[in-house]
Short mmCIF file of C-alpha atoms and ligand atoms in Angstrom, two decimals:
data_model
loop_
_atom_site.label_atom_id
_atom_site.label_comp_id
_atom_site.label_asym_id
_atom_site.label_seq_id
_atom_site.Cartn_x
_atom_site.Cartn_y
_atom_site.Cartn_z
CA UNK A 762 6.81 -11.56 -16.44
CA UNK A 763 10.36 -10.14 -17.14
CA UNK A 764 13.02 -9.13 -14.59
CA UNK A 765 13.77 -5.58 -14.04
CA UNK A 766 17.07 -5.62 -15.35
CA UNK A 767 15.75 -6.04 -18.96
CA UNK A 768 12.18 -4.77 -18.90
CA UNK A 769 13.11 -0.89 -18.89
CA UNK A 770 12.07 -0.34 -22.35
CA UNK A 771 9.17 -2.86 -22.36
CA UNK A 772 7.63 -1.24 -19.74
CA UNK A 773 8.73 2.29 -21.52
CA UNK A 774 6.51 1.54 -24.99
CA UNK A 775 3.56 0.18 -22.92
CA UNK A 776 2.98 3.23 -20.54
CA UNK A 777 3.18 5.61 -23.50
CA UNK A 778 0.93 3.89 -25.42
CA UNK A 779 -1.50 4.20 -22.49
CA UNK A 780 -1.28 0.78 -21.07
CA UNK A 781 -0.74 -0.43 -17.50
CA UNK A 782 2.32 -2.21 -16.28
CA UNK A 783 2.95 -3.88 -12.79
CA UNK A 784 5.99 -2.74 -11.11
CA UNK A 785 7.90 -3.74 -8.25
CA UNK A 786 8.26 -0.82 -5.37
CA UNK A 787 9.91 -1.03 -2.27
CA UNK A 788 6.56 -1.36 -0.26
CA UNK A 789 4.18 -3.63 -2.53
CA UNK A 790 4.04 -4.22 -6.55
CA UNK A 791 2.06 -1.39 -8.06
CA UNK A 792 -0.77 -1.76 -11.20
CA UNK A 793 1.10 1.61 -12.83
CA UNK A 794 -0.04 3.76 -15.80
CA UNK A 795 0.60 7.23 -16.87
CA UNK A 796 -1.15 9.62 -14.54
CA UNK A 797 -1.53 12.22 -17.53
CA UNK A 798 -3.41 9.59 -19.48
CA UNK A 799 -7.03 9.18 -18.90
CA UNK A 800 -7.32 5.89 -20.56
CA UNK A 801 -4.36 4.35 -18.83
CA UNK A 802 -5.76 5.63 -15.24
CA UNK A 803 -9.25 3.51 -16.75
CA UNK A 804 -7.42 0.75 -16.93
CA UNK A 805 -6.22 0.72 -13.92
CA UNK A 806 -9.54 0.66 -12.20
CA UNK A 807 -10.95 -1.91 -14.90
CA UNK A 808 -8.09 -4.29 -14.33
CA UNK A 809 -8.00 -3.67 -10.70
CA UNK A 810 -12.02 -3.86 -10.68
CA UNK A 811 -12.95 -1.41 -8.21
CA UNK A 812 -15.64 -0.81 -7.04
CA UNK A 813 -15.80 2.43 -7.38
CA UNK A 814 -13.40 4.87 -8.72
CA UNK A 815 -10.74 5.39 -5.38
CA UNK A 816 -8.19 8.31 -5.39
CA UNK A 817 -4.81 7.32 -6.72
CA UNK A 818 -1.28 7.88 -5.26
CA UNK A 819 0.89 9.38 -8.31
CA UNK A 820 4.28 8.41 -7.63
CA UNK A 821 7.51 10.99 -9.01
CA UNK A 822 10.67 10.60 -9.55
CA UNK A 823 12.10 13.75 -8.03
CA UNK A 824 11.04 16.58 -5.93
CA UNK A 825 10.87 19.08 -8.91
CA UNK A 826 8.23 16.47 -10.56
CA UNK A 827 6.52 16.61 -7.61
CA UNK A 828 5.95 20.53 -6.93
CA UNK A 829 5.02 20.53 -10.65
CA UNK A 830 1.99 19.01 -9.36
CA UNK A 831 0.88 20.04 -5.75
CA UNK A 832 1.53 22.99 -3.52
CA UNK A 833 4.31 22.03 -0.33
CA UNK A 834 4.23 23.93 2.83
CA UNK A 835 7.48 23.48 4.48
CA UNK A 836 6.63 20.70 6.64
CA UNK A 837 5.38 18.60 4.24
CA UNK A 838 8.94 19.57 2.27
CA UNK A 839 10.61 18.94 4.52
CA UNK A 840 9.02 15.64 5.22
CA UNK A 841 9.32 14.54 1.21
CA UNK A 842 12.93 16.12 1.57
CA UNK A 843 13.65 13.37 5.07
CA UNK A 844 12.21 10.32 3.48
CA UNK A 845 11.98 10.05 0.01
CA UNK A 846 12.70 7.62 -2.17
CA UNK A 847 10.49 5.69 0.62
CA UNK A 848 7.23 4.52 1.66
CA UNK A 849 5.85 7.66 2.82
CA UNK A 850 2.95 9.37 0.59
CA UNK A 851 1.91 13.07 1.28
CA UNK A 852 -1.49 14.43 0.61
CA UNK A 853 -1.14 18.19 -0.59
CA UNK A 854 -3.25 20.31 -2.55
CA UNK A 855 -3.48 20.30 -6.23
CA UNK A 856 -1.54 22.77 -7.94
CA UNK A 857 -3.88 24.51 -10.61
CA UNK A 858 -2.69 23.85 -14.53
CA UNK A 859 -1.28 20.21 -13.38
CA UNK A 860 -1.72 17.99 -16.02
CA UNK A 861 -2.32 15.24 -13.46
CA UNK A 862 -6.47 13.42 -14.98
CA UNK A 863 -8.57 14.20 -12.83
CA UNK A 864 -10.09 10.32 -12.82
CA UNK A 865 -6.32 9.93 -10.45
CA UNK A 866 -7.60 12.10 -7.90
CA UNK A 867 -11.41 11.03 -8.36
CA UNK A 868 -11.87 15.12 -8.67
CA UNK A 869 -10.56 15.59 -5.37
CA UNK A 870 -8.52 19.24 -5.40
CA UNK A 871 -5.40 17.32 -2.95
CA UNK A 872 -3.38 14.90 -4.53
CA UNK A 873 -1.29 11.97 -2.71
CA UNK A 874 2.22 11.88 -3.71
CA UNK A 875 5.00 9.38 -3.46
CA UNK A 876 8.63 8.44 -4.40
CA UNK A 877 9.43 4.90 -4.81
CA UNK A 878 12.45 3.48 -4.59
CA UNK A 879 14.29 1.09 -7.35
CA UNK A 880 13.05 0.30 -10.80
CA UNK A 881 9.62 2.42 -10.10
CA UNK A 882 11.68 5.57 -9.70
CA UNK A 883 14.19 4.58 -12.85
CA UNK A 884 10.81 4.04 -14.61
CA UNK A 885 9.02 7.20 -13.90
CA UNK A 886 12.54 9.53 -14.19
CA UNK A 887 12.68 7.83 -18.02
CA UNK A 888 8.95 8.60 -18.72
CA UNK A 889 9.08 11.70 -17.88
CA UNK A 890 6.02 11.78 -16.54
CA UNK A 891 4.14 10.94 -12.75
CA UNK A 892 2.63 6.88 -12.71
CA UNK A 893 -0.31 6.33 -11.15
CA UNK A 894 -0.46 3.28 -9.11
CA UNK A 895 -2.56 1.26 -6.83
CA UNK A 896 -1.65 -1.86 -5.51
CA UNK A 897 -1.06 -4.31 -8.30
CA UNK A 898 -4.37 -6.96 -6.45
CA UNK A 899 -7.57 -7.49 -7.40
CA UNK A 900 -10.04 -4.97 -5.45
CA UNK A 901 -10.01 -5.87 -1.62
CA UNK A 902 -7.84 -8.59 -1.79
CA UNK A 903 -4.18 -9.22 -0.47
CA UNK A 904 -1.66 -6.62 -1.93
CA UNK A 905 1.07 -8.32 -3.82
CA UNK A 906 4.18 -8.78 -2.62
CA UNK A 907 5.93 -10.51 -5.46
CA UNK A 908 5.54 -10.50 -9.13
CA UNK A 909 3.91 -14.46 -8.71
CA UNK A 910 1.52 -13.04 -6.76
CA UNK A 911 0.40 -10.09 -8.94
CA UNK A 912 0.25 -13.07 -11.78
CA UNK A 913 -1.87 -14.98 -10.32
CA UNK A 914 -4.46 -12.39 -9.21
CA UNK A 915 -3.73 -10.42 -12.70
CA UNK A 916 -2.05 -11.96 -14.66
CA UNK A 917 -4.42 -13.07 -17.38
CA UNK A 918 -5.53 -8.97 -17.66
CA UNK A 919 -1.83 -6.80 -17.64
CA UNK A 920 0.65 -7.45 -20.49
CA UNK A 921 3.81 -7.20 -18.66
CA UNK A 922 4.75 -7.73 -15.19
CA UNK A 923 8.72 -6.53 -14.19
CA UNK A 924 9.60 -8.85 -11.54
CA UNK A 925 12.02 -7.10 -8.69
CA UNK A 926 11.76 -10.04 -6.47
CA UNK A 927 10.28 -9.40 -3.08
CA UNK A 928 9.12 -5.99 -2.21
CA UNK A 929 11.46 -5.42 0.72
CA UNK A 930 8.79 -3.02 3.29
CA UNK A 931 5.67 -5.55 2.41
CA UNK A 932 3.50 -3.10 3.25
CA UNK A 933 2.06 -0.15 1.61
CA UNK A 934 2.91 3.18 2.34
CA UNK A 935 2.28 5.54 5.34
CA UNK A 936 0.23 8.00 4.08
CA UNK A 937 0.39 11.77 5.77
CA UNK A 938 -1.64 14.71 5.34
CA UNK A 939 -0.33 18.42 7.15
CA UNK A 940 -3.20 21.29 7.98
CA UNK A 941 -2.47 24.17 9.31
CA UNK A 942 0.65 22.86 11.18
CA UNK A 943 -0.76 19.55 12.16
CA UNK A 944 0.34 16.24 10.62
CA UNK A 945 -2.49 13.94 10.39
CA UNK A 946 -1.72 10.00 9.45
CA UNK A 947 -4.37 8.70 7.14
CA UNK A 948 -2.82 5.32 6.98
CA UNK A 949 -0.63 3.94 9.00
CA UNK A 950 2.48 2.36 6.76
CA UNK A 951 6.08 1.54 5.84
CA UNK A 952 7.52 4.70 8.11
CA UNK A 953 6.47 3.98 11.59
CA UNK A 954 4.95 7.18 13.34
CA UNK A 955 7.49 7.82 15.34
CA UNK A 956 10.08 8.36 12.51
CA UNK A 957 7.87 10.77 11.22
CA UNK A 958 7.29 12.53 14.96
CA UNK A 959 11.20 12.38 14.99
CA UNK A 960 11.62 14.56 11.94
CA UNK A 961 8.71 16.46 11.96
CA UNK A 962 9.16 17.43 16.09
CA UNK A 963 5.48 16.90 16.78
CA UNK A 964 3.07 14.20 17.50
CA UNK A 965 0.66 13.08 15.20
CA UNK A 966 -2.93 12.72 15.14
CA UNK A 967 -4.48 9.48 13.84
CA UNK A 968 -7.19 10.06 11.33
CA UNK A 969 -9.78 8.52 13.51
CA UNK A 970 -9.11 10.75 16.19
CA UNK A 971 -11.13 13.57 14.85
CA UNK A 972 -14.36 11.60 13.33
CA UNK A 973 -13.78 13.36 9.68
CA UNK A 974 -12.97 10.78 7.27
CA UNK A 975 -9.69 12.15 4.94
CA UNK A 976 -9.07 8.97 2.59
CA UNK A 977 -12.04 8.39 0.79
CA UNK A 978 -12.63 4.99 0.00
CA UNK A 979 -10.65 3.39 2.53
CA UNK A 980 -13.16 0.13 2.91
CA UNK A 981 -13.39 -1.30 6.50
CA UNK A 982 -13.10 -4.59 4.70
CA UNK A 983 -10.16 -4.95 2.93
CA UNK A 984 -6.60 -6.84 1.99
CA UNK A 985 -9.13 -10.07 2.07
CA UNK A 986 -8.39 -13.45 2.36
CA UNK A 987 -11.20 -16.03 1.27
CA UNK A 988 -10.68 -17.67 5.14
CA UNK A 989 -11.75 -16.13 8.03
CA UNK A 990 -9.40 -14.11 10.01
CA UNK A 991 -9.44 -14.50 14.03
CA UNK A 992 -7.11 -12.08 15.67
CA UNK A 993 -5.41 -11.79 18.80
CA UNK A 994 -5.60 -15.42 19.13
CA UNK A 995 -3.61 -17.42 22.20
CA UNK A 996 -5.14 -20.85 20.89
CA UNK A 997 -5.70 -22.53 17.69
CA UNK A 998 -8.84 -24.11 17.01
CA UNK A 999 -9.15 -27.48 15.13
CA UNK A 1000 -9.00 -26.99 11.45
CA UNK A 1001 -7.61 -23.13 11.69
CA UNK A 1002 -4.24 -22.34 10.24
CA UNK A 1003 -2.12 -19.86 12.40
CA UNK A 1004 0.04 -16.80 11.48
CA UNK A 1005 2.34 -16.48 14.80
CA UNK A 1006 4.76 -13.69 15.69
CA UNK A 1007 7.75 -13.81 17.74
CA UNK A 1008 8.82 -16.44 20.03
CA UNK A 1009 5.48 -16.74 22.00
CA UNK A 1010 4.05 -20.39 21.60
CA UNK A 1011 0.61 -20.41 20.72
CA UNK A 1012 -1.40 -23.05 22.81
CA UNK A 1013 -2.80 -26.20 20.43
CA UNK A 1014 0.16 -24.63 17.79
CA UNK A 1015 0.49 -28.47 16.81
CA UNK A 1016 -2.93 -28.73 16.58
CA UNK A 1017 -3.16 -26.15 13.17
CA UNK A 1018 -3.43 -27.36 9.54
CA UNK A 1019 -0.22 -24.88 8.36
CA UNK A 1020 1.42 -22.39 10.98
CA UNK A 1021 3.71 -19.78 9.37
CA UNK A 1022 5.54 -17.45 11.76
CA UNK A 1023 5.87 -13.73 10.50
CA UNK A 1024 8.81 -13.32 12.66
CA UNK A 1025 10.05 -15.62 15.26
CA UNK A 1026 13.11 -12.81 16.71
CA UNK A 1027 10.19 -11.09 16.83
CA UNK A 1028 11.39 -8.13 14.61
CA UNK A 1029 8.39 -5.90 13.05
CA UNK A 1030 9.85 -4.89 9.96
CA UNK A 1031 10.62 -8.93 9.15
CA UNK A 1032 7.14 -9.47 10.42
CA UNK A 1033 5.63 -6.38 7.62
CA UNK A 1034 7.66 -7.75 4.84
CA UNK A 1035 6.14 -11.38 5.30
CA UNK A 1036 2.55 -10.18 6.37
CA UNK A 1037 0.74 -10.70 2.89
CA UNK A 1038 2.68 -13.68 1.21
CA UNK A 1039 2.23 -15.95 4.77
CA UNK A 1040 -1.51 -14.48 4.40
CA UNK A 1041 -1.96 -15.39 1.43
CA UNK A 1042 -0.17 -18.99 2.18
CA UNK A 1043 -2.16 -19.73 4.86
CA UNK A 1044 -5.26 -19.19 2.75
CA UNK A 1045 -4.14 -21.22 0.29
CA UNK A 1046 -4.34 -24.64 2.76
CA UNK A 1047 -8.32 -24.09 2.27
CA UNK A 1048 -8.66 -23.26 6.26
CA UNK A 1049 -11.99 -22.02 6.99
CA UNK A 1050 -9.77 -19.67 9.42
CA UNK A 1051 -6.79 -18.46 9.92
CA UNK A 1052 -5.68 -17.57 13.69
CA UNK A 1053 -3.59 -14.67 13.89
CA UNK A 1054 -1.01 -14.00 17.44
CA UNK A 1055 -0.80 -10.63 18.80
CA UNK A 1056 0.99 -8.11 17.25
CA UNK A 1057 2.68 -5.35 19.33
CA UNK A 1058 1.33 -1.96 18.19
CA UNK A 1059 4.29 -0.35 18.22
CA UNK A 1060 6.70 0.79 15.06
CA UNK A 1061 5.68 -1.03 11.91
CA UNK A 1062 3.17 -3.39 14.53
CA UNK A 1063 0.83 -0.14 13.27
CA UNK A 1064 0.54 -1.05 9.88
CA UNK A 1065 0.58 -4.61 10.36
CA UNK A 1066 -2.62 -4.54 12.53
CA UNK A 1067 -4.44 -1.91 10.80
CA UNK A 1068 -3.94 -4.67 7.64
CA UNK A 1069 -4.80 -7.22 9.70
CA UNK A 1070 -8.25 -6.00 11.17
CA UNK A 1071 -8.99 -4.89 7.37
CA UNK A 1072 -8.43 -8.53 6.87
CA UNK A 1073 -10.57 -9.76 9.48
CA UNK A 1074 -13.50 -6.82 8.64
CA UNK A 1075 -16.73 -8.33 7.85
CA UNK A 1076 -16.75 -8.66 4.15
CA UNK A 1077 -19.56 -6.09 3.64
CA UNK A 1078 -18.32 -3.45 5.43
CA UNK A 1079 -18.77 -0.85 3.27
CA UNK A 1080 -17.51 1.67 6.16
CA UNK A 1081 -15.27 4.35 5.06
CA UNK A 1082 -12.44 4.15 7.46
CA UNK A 1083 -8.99 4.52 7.01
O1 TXA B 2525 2.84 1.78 -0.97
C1 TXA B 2525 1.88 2.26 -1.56
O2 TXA B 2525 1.35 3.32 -1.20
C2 TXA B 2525 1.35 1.51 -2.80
C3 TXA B 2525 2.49 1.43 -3.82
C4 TXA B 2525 2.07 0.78 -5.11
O3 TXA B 2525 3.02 2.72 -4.05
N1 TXA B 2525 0.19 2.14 -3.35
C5 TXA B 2525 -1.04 2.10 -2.75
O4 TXA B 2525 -2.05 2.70 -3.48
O5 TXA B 2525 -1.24 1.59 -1.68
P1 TXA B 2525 -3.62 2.45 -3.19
O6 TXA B 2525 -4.35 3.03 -4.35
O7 TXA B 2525 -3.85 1.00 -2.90
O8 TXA B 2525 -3.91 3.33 -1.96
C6 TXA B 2525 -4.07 4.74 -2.12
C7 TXA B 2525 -4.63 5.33 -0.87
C8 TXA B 2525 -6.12 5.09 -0.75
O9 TXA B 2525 -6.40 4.67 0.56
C9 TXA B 2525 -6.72 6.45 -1.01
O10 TXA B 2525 -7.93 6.64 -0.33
C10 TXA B 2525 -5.62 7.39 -0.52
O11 TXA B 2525 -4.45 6.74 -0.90
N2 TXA B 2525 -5.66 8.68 -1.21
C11 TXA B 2525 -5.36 8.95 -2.49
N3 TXA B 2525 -5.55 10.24 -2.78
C12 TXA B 2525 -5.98 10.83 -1.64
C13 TXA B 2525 -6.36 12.15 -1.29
N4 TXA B 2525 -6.33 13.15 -2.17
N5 TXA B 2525 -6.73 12.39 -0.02
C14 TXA B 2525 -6.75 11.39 0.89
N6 TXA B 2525 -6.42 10.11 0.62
C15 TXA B 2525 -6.04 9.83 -0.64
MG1 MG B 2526 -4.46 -1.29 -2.23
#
């Protein structure tokens, strides 16, 4: 582990000798490797141990990088053009003679493209070249939110982790796909929908609103905990550990093995940058489960529950849902 001041060049030699790095972003620390590089993109998957081989978001460091790769119609322009740096990702179509592997997309002909902020973006303008990057976890377990956290899940299987402290959105990024006109969210993220309806001047549709499934790969049963997860709770049980939110008390709250309170102003974007450390927290007491308080399902309360009910997902859902 090495702090981002000094791990520039570090990180540098390893991606261009086709290795994988974990870097902080502003949304979660990403498992990165050169998106040109078939052999780095491996890696990725072997270190991550997916299941199966997932489409990758590349992230760019500039706009230019990122028509060099995909085709933008002028929403989606103007979209990248509103929010990035940030934790929005757009899903556009493949531009032909891009030297993006095709192992990122898993053969898909779209590609999902983002621009982090901070070292990620310093990173990829030095390179030179796009980073592909999952979320630096294990396959369906907690995204990491710190560089401790991507140690302990990874650490013994990535050379170099740059620690940028805590990843300041906590969750990952809202992911957007525009069709003929119509702005569809695949997942809901960092940018709550309503930002995006503000810009764009349209509403849009969720991704479950038409049946068609858009991110492939999206398990129902994901960002697991070993506990179990029991949502929308208004008591504890005895032995459960409790995630609250706000300053609603939570009936038998004394009663819990560990409480942790995402936010108690009740302020969403506190609440989405504390959701998978306190997760991961509370799982570490040994609870058999972990009550969760109602979340509002408004702004960033999106992201949180969609995370959540991944969370709470039977473990062998092998539904493709986003
Ligand atoms: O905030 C984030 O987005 C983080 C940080 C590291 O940038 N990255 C991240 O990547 O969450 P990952 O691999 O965990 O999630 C990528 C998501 C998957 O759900 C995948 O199905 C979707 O993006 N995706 C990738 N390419 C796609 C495509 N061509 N069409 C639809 N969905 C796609
Ligand atoms: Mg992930």
């Amino acid at each position: 582990m090495i702090g981002h001041e000094t791990a520039m060049d570090d990180a540098l030699a390893l991606l261009r000798a086709g290795d994988v790095v974990a870097i902080p972003t502003e949304t979660v620390y990403g498992l990165a490797g050169d998106a040109t590089h078939g052999i780095a993109v491996a890696k990725i998957f072997e270190a991550k141990g997916r299941p199966r081989f997932n489409p990758l978001i590349a992230h760019v460091a500039s706009l230019e990088m990122a028509e060099a790769i995909a085709l933008f119609d002028p929403l989606s322009r103007k979209l990248a053009e509103s929010f990035w740096p940030g934790p929005i990702t757009l899903v556009l179509p493949l531009r032909d003679g891009s030297n993006i592997h095709p192992l990122v997309t898993a053969g898909l002909d779209t590609i999902a493209l983002r621009m982090p902020q901070g070292f990620g973006g310093q990173l990829i303008h030095a390179l030179g070249r796009p980073l592909a990057a999952p979320s630096a976890n294990s396959s369906g377990r907690i995204s990491a939110t710190t560089a401790q956290a991507v140690a302990s899940d990874l650490g013994s299987r990535i050379r170099l982790i740059v620690d940028g402290g805590a990843a300041p959105v906590g969750v990952e990024s809202t992911i957007i796909k525009v069709e003929g006109g119509t702005i569809t969210m695949l997942r809901p993220g960092g940018v709550a929908a309503a930002d995006i309806e503000e810009v764009a001047g349209e509403n849009l549709r969720r991704s479950d609103d038409g049946a068609k499934i858009q991110a492939p790969g999206m398990l129902a049963s994901h960002y697991a905990p070993h506990a179990r997860m029991r949502l929308n709770a208004l008591q504890v049980g005895e032995g459960e550990a409790l995630l609250e939110f706000g300053p609603i008390s939570i009936q038998g709250a004394d009663r819990a093995i560990a409480a942790l309170n995402l936010s108690r102003t009740g302020d969403l974007r506190e609440a989405a940058a504390n959701l998978f450390s306190y997760m991961a927290k509370l799982d570490q007491t040994g609870a058999s489960t972990i009550a969760v308080a109602p979340v509002p399902q408004t702004g960033l309360g999106e992201a949180i529950n969609d995370r959540l009910a991944r969370a709470a997902a039977p473990r062998d859902t092998q539904l493709p849902q986003s």
